[in-house]
Every structure is written in C-alpha cells, then in structure tokens.
Coordinates of C-alpha atoms in Angstrom, one line a residue:
X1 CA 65.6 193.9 83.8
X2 CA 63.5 196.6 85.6
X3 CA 60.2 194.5 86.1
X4 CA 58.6 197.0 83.4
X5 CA 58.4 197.1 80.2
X6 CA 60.6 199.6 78.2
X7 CA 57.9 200.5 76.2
X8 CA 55.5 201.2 78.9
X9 CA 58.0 203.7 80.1
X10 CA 56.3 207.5 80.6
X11 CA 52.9 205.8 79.7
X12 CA 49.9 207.0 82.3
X13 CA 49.5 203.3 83.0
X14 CA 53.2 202.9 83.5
X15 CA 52.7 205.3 86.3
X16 CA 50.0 203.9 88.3
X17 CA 52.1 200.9 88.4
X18 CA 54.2 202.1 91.1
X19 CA 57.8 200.2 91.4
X20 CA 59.9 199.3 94.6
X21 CA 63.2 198.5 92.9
X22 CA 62.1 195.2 91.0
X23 CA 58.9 194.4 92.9
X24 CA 55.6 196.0 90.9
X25 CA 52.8 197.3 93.1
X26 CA 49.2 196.3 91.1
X27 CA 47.1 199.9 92.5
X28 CA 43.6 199.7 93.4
X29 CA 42.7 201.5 89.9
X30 CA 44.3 198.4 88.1
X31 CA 41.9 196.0 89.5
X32 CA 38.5 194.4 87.9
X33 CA 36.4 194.7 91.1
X34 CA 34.2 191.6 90.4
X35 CA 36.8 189.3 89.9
X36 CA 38.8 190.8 93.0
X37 CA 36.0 189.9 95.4
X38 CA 35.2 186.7 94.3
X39 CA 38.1 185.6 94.3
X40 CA 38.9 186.8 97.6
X41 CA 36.8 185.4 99.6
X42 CA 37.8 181.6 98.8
X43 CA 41.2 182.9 99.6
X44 CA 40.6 184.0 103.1
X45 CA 38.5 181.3 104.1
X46 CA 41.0 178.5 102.6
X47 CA 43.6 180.3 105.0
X48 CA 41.4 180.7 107.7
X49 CA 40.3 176.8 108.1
X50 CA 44.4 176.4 107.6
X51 CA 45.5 178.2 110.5
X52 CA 42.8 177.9 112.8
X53 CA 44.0 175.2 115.4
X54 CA 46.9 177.2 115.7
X55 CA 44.5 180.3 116.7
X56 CA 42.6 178.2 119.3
X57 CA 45.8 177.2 121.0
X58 CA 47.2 180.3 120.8
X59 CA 44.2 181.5 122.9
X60 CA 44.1 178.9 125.3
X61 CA 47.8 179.2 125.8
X62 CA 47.3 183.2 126.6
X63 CA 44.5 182.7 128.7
X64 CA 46.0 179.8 131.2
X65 CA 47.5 181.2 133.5
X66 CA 51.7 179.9 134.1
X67 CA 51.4 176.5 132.9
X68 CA 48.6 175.4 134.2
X69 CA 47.5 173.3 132.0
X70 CA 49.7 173.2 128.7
X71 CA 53.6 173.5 128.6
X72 CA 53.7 174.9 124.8
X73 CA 52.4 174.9 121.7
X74 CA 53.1 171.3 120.8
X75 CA 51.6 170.1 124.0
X76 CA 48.8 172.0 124.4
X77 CA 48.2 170.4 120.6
X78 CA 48.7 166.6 121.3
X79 CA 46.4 167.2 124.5
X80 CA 43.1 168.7 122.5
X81 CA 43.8 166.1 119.8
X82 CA 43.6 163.5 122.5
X83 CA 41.2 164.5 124.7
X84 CA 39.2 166.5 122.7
X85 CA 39.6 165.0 119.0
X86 CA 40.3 166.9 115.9
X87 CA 36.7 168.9 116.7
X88 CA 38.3 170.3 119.6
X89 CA 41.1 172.2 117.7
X90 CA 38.1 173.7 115.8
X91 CA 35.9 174.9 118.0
X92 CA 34.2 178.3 117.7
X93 CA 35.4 178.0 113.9
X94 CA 31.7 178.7 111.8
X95 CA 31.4 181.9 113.9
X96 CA 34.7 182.7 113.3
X97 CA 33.8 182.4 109.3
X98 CA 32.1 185.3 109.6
X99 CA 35.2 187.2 109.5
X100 CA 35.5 186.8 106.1
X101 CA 33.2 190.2 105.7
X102 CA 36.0 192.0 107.7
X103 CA 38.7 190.9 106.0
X104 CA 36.7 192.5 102.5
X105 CA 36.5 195.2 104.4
X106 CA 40.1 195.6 105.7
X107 CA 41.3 194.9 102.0
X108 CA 39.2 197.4 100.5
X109 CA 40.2 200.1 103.2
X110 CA 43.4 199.1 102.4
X111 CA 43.4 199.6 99.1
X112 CA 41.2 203.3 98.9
X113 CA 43.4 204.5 101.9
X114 CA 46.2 203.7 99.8
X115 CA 45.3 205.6 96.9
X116 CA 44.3 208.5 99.1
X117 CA 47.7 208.7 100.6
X118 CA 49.2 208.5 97.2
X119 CA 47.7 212.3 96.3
X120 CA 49.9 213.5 99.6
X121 CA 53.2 211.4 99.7
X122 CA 55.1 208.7 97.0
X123 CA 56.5 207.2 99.8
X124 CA 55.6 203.5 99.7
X125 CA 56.5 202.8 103.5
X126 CA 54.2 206.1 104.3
X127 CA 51.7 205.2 102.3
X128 CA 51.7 201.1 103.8
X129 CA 51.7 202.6 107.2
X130 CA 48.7 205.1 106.9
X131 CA 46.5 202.3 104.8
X132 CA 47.6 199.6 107.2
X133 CA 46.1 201.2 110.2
X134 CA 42.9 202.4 108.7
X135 CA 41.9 198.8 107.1
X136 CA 42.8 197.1 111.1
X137 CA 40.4 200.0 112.5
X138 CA 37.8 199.5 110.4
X139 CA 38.2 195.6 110.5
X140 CA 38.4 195.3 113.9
X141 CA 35.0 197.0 114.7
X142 CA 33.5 194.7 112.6
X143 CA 35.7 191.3 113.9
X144 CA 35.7 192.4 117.9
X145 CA 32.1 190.8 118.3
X146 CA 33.0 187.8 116.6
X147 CA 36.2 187.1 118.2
X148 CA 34.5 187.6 121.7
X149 CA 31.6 184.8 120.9
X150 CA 34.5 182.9 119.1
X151 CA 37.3 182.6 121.9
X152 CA 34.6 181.5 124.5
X153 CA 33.8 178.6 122.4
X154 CA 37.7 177.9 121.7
X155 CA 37.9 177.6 125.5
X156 CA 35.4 175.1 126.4
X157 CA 37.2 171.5 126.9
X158 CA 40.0 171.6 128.4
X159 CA 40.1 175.1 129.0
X160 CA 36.7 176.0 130.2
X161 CA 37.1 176.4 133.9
X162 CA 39.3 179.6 132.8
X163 CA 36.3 181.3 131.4
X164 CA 33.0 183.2 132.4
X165 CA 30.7 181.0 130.1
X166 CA 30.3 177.5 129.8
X167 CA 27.9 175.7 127.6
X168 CA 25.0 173.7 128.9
X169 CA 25.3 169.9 129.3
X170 CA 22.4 169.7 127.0
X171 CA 23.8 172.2 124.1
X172 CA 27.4 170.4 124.7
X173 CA 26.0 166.6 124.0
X174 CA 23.3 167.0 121.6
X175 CA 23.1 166.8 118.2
X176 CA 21.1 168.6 116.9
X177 CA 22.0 171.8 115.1
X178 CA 25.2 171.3 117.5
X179 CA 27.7 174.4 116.4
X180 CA 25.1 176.7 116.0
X181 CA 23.2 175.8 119.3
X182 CA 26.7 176.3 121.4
X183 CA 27.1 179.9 119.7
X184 CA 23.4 180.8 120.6
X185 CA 24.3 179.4 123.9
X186 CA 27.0 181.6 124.2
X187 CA 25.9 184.5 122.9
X188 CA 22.8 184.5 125.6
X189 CA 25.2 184.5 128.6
X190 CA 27.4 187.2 127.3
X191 CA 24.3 189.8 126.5
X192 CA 22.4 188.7 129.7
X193 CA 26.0 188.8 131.9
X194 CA 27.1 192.6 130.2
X195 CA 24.2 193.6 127.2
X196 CA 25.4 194.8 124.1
X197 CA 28.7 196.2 125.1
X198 CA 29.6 192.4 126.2
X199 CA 30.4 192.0 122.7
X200 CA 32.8 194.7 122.3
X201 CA 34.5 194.1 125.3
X202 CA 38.0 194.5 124.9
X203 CA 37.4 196.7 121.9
X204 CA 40.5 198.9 122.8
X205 CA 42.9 196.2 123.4
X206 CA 42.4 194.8 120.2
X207 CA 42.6 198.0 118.0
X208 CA 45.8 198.6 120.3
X209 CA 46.6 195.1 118.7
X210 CA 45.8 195.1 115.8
X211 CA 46.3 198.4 114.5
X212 CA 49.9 199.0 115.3
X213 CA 50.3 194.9 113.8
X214 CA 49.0 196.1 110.4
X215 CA 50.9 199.0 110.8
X216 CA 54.1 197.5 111.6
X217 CA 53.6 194.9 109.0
X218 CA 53.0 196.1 105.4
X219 CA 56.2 198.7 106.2
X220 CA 58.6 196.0 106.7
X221 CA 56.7 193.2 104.1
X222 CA 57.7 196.2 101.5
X223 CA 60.9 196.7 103.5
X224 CA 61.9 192.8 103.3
X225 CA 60.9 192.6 99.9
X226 CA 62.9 195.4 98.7
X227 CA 66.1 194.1 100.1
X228 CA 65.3 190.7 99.1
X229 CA 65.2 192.1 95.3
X230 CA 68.6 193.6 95.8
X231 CA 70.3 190.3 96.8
X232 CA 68.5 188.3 94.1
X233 CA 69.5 187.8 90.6
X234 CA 67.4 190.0 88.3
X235 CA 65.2 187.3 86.8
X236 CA 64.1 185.9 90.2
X237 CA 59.9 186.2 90.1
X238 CA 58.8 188.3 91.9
X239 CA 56.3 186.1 93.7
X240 CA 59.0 184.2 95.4
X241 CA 60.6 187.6 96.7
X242 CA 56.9 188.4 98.2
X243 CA 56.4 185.1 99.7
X244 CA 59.5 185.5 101.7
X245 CA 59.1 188.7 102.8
X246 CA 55.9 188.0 104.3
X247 CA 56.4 185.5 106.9
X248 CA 59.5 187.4 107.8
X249 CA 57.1 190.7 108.1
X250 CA 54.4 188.4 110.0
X251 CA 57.1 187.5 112.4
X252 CA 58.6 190.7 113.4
X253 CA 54.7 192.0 113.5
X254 CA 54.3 189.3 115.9
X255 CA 56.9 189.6 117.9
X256 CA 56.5 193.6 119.0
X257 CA 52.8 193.2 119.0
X258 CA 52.2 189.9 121.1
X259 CA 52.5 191.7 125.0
X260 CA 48.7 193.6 124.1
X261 CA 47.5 190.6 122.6
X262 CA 48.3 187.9 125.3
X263 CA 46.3 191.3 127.4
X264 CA 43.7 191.5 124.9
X265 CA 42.5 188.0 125.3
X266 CA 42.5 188.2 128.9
X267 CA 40.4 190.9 128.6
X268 CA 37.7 189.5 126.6
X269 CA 37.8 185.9 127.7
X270 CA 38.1 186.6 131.4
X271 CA 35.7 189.5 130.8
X272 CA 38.1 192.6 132.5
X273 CA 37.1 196.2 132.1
X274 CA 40.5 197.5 132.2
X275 CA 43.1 197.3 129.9
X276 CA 46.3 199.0 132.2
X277 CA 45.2 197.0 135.4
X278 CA 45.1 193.6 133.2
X279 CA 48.9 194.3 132.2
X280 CA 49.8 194.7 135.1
X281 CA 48.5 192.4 137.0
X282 CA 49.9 189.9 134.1
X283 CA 53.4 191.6 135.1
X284 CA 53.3 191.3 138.9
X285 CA 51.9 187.5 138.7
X286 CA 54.0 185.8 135.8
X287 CA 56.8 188.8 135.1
X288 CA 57.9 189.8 131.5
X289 CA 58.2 185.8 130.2
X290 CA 54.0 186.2 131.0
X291 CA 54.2 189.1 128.0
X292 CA 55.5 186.3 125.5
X293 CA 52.8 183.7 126.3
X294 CA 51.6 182.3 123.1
X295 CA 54.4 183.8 121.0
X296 CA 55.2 180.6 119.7
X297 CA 51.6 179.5 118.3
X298 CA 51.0 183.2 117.1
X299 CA 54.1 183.1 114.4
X300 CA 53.3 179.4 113.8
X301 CA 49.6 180.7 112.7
X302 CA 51.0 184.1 111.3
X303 CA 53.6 183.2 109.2
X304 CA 52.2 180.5 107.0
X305 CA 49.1 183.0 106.9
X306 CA 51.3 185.3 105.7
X307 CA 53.0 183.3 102.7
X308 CA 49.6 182.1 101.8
X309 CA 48.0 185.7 101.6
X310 CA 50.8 186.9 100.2
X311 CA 51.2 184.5 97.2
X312 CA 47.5 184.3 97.1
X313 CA 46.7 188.5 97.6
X314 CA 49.7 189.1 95.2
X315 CA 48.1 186.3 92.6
X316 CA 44.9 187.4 93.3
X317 CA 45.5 191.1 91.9
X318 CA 47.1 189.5 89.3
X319 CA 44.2 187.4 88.3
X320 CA 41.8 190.6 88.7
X321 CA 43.8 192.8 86.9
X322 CA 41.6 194.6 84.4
X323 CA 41.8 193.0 80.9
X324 CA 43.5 196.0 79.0
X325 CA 46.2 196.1 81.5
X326 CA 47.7 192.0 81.0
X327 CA 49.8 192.4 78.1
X328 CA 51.6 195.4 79.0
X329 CA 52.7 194.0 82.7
X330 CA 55.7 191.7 82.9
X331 CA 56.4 189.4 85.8

C-alpha cells in the first residue's frame, strides 16, 4: 500500500498530492478556503485555552530569577492555584486571544511559501524549512505586541514585583469590566514608559526565537514522520504517524530554541534594550542551567500543542479538502 491510489497514478491531481514515503501532503491548491478558515480558528483557540497555564508559568519561571520564588513547573503550578486560584493561571489570556489572527496568518504564509518553494526545489525538508521561517516572521510581527501586553499581565500575583508594570489597586479589585480594564491599564504604562516601540520591544529576540523554532520544527515533524512510516506496518493511518511525530518535533524544537526564549522574555518583561548584554548577563548570574529555565513547562505546553495541531491541522485539511478531490484520496 502506497497511500495513493493506483489509479490516480500519473494524474495532474495525483501530482499535487506530494508523498513522503506513506505520509500524503494535502497542498495549498487542494484546499476549499472557506471551510479552511473556519474551521481553523476554533482549532487554534481550543488549543490555546488548553495550553495556556502552562504558557503563564513558563513565563514566570523564565523571568524569576534562580529560584526565587518557584522550584519548577509543578510548584510554581500548585502555588498560583493556591494563592491565586484557577484565574491566576489565566491571566493576560483574552488579549492573548487575539493571537488567533497571527496564527491565520502564519498558516497562510505557510502554506503560499510552500507552494512558491515548490516551483524551485521538490525537496520536502527545503521546502518546510523556507515556509517555516516565513510564516514565524510574518506571525511574529503581528503577535510581538500582544505577547508584550500579555506576559505583564501573566506576571502580576505572585510574580509582579519582577516586572516594570503593576496594575492599580482599583483596576486589580474591581469588577467591573475586570480583564479588559487590567489590559487598558497596562497598555497605558507601557506607551507612556517607552511609546509605540514599547510594544515591540524585544521584537528581535522573538523572531531570533521563533523563526529558527518553526524552522527547526516542520523539517524534523516531516523527518520523524517519515521514519515513523518505515517502522510501521503499511496499514497504520496516517494520522497516528503525524500525531507522534509532532510532539517529538515540538520537543527537539524546544529544546535548541529555549536559551533565546528564556532571553526573550527577559527582554520584554523586564523591559531591556539589548539582546547580547541580556544573555550574558543571564550567563554570568545563573551559568548555563540559567539557559534551560522553563524548559520543562515549555515542552509540557509544546508538545500536547503539537499533537493537537497536528491531528487537528492534518484533519482540518482533510475536512477542507475541495469536494472533487474526496473520493480519489485514500487514508
């Protein structure tokens, strides 16, 4: 079994339908637009809400400096529960939703990039590379801003005295239009503390994040599911080759990438101007063990991210694919 169908062999559709081993690629070209969209943005948001606490301690965790005030992941996650209530592991989380129109974007850049790559090279790992890092530099222009008002309002509790901001009593206690009044709050002190470029600060630490993540990780989620298929018996589905080779990719992503994002969230939170003296200052006070500071809570949040995207991105095309194209693709 090849994943095709025989007699779609040679056929212009056959074609776009590009093939690592027995994993099928579903092109941009195959996809009905409307139904793509739609049903991609409950996707991102039901993983968003899902992972979230996991973000905000991630955050806190980077930010703190030794162990100041939280020994891990689990710890720091028992103490906000406890002190702060199930609302504290969410904080900063409806301006964080608005991330859903970057992660549109970084699909959709994906996808184009990918089909422009595909004119020049065949070479799936090329091609996931290229598109990879054009849909996190276009994403992250549009998410920088909201992941600096964001991360100030994951660090108040607990972890506000490691800040710049903190909210006002009366914005903190009343009730009243509550989550949006501590983001207004926010966002006031940052543009009268820096202006407008207060809210890309750290702008360059994230897309030296960020970009070499998404380019690290669609290379080896195509390289993981490609050996996966070899040691699997031919009638495995697909899917469940995909969904493992995604939290495996997240993971490794993760793991290179996490020394300029523990340095990216110092910069923004902490609100430093430079990227080379925050590393090394990070070096000199807390050595290279400061480099893998919320390591832990990052794979926790990426790789369930990952199998969910996965199984839901890889469902999703499947679900958009244009209506003359279902019968003649077998999964």
């Amino acid at each position: 079994m090849t994943g095709r169908n025989q007699s779609d062999e040679g056929s212009p559709k056959a074609g776009r339908m590009q093939q690592k081993r027995n994993i099928q690629i579903i092109e941009w070209e195959d996809l009905d637009k409307r139904k793509f969209y739609s049903f991609g943005v409950f996707m991102t948001m039901t993983i968003r809400a899902t992972v979230y606490p996991a973000t905000l301690i991630r955050t806190r965790l980077q930010v703190q400096r030794g162990k100041s005030l939280y020994s891990g992941t689990f710890d720091a996650f028992f103490k906000i529960l406890r002190t702060e209530g199930v609302r504290g592991l969410y904080r900063g989380f409806m301006v964080n939703t608005l991330t859903l129109i970057s992660g549109q974007a970084y699909i959709t850049t994906y996808e184009l990039v990918r089909k422009y790559v595909s004119q020049y090279s065949e070479d799936n790992t090329v091609k996931s590379l290229v598109a990879g890092g054009m849909a996190s530099l276009v994403a992250q222009s549009i998410t920088v801003p909201i992941d600096v008002i964001s991360q100030q309002l994951m660090m108040q509790g607990q972890g506000e005295h490691l800040t710049r901001f903190r909210l006002n009593s009366n914005t903190e206690t009343g009730k009243p239009k509550k989550v949006f009044g501590q983001t207004r709050n926010i966002m006031g002190q940052i543009f009268a503390a820096d202006g407008f470029r207060g809210f890309y600060r750290g702008y360059v630490a994230s897309l030296l994040t960020y970009i070499p993540n998404s380019a690290v990780w669609w290379p080896f989620y195509h390289f993981y599911a490609e050996q996966l298929s070899q040691l699997a018996p031919s009638d495995c589905p697909h899917l469940i080759l995909q969904a493992m080779a995604g939290p495996l990719a997240a993971a490794t992503a993760s793991t290179v990438t996490n020394p300029m994002d523990v340095v990216r969230a110092r910069v923004q939170v902490e609100g430093r101007s430079s990227v080379i003296e925050t590393f090394r200052q990070l070096i000199k006070e807390e050595g290279g063990w400061g480099l893998t500071k919320g390591l832990s809570a990052r794979i926790i949040s990426s790789t369930p991210t990952a199998l969910v995207m996965v199984v839901g991105y890889e469902t999703l095309k499947k679900l958009s694919l244009r209506p003359e194209l279902v019968d003649s693709r077998h999964w």
